[in-house]
Short mmCIF file of C-alpha atoms in Angstrom, two decimals:
data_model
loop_
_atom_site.label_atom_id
_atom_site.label_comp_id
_atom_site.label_asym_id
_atom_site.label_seq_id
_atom_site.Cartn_x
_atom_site.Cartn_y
_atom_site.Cartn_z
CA UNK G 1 -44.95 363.43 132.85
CA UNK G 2 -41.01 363.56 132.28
CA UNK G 3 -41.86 364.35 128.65
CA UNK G 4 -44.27 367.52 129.09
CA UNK G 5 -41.27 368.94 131.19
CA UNK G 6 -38.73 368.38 128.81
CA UNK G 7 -40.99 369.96 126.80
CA UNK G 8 -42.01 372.96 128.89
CA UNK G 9 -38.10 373.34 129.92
CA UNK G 10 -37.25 374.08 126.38
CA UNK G 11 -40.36 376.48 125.91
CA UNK G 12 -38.79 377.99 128.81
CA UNK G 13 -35.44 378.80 127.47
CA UNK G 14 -34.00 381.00 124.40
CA UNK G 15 -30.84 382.32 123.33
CA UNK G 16 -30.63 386.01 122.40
CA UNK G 17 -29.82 389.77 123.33
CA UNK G 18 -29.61 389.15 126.84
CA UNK G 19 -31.92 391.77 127.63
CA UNK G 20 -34.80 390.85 125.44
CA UNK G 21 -33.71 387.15 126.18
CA UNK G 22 -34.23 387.52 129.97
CA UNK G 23 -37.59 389.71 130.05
CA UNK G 24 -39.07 386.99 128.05
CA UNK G 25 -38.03 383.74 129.85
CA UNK G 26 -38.77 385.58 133.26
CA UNK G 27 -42.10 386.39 131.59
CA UNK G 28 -42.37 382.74 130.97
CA UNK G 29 -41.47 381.76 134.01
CA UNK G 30 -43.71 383.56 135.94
CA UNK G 31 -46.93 381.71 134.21
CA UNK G 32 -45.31 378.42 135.85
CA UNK G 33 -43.82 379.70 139.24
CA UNK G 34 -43.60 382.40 141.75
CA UNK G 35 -40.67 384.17 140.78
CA UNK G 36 -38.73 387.19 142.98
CA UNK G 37 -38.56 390.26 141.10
CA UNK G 38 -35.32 391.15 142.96
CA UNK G 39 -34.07 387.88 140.67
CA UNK G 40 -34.46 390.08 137.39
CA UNK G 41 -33.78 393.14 138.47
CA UNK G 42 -30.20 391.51 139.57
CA UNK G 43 -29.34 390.28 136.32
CA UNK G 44 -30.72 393.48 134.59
CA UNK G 45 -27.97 395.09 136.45
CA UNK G 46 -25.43 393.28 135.66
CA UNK G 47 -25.90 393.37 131.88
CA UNK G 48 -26.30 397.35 131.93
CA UNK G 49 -22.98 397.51 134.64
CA UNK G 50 -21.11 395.24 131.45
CA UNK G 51 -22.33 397.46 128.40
CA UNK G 52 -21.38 400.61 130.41
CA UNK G 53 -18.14 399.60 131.43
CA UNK G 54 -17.01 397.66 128.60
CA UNK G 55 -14.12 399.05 126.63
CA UNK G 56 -15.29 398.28 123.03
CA UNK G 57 -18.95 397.85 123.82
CA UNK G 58 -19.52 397.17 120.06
CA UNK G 59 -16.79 394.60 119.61
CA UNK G 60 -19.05 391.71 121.64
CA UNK G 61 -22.73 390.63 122.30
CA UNK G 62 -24.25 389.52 125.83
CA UNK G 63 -26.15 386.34 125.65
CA UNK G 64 -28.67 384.84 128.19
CA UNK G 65 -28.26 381.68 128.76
CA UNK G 66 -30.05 379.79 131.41
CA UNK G 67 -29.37 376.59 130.30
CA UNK G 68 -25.57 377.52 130.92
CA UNK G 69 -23.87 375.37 133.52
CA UNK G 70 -20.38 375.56 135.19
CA UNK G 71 -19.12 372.53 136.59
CA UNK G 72 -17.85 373.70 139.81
CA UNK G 73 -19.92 373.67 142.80
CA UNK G 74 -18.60 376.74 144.81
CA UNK G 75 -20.35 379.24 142.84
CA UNK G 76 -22.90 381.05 144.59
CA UNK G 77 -25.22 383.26 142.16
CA UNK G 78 -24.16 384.22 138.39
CA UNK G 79 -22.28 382.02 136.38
CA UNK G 80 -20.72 383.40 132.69
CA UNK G 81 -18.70 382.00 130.40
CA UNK G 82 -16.67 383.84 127.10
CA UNK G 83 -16.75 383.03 123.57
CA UNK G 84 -15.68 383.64 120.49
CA UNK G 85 -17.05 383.77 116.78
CA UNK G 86 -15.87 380.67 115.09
CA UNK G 87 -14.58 378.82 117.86
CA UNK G 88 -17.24 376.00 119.51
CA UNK G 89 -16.04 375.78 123.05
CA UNK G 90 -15.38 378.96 125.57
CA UNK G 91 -12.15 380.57 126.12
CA UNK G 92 -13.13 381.82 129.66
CA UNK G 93 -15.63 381.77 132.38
CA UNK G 94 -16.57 382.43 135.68
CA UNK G 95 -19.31 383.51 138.16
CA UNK G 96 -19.54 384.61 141.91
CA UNK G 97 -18.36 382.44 144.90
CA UNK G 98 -19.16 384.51 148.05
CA UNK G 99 -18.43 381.63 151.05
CA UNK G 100 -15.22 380.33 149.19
CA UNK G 101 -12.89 382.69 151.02
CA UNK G 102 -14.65 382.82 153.94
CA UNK G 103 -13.85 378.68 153.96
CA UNK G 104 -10.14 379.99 154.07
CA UNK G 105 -10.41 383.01 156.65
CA UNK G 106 -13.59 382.65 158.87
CA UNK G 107 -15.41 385.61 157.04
CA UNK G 108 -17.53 385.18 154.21
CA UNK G 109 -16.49 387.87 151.77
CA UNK G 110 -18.54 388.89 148.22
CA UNK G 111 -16.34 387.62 145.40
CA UNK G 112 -16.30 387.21 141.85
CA UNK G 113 -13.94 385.51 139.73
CA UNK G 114 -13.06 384.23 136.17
CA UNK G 115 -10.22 382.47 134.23
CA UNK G 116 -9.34 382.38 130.34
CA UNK G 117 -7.73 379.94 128.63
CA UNK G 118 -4.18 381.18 127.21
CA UNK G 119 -3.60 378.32 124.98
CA UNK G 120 -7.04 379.00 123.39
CA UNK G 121 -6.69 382.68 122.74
CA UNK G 122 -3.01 381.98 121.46
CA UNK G 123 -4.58 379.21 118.68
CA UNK G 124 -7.01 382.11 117.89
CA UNK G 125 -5.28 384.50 117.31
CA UNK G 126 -2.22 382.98 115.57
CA UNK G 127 -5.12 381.27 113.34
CA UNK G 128 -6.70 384.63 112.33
CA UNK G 129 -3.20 386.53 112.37
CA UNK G 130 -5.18 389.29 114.28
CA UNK G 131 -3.21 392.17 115.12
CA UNK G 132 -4.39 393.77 118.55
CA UNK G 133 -5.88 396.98 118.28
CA UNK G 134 -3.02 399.23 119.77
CA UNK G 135 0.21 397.24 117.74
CA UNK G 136 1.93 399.42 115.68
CA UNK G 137 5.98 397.80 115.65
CA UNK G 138 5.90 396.05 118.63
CA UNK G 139 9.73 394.21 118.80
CA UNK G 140 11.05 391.74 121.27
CA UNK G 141 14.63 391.40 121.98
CA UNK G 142 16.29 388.37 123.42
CA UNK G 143 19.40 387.90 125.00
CA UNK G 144 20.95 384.61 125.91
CA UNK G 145 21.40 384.29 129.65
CA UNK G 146 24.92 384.35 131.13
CA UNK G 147 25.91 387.36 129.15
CA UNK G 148 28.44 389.68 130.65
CA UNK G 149 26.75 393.03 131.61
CA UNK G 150 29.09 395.42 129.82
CA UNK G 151 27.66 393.50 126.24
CA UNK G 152 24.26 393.48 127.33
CA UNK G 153 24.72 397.31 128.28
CA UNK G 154 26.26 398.01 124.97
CA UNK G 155 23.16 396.19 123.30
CA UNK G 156 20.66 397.83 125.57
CA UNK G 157 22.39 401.26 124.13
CA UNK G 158 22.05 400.25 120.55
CA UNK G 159 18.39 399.42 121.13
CA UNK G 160 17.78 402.78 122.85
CA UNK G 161 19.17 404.19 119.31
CA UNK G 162 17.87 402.53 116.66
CA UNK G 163 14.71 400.70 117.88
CA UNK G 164 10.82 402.09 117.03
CA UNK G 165 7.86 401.72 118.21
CA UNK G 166 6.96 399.79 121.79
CA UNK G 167 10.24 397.06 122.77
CA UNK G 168 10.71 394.87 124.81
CA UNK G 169 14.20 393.68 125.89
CA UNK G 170 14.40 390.51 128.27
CA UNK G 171 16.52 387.36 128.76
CA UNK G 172 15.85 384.12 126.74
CA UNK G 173 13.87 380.69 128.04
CA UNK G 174 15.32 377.45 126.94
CA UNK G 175 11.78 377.38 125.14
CA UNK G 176 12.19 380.40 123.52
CA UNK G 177 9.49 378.55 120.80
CA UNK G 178 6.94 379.08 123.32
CA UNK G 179 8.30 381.97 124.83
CA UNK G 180 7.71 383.91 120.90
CA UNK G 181 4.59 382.20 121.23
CA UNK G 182 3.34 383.80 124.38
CA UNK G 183 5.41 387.31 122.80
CA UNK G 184 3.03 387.30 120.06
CA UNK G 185 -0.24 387.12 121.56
CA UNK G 186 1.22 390.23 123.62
CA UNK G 187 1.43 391.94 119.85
CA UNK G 188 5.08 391.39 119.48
CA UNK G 189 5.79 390.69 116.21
CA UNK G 190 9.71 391.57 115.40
CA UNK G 191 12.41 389.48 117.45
CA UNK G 192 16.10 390.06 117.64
CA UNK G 193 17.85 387.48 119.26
CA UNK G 194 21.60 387.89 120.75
CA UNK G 195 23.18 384.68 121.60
CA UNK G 196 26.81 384.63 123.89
CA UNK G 197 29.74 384.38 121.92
CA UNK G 198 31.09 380.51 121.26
#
């Protein structure tokens, strides 16, 4: 009956340290089907690969989820998605899709792949007014475009003087809302602005 497999589906499934989380749903899942150990032993791998590799290893959690679902349909084996505390949606995801560039070039080639949303992070961390980890005085200069080079050389030498900390020197977008906007999730945080003369 549908019901009994709603039922047992949800037995099946847990959220949790994705270690734990995964021995027990395989163990689950073995008293209902024949299930390759390879399968397991896979995923095992890639959860020890991630804590190994991972930068600030205590900064995030893995989760097994095998209710997750990624719309797409070229995905071929492990799907993942990012989150963040406080925030209900992801801000990135991804998976493997091993026969998408072989649709493109004849050979099927291993991949993995994975996007994050900008916009998201921005709204994050302009919400939180997070610094990143490495800022210190982080300080964006912008120059209007169609300056003549011998002021922008004379500005690029006063910067060279009397800036600190990491700089960044570069022309300015007709945004230039946005383009602080973008700055600052970089860890800029100080802008000078040089405009042509009217």
């Amino acid at each position: 009956p549908a019901k009994e497999e709603i039922e047992a589906l949800f037995d099946l499934t847990g959220k949790g340290d994705a270690t734990d989380a995964l021995h027990a749903f395989c163990a689950r899942l073995r008293d209902r089907v024949t299930l390759d150990d390879a399968a397991e032993e896979n995923l095992i791998a890639i959860i020890t690969d991630v804590r190994a590799t991972a930068a600030h290893a205590d900064a995030f959690s893995l989760v097994f989820d095998p209710t997750l679902v990624r719309g797409m349909g070229y995905y071929t084996g492990t799907i993942f998605e990012v989150s963040a505390a406080g925030y209900e949606g992801s801000i990135g995801g991804g998976g493997r899709y091993d026969r998408m560039i072989g649709k493109f070039t004849g050979q099927d080639v291993p991949a993995c792949g994975f996007s994050l949303g900008f916009e998201r992070l921005m709204m994050l961390i302009m919400e939180r007014e997070e610094k990143l980890p490495h800022e210190e005085i982080r300080t964006a200069y912008l120059i209007e475009r169609g300056m003549d080079m011998e002021r922008v050389t004379a500005i690029m030498k006063d910067i060279d003087r009397a800036a600190e900390g990491d700089v960044l020197v570069t022309y300015m977008n007709k945004n230039k809302k946005h383009q602080k906007e973008q700055l600052r999730v970089l860890g800029y945080t100080e802008f000078r602005e040089f405009f042509l003369d009217r």
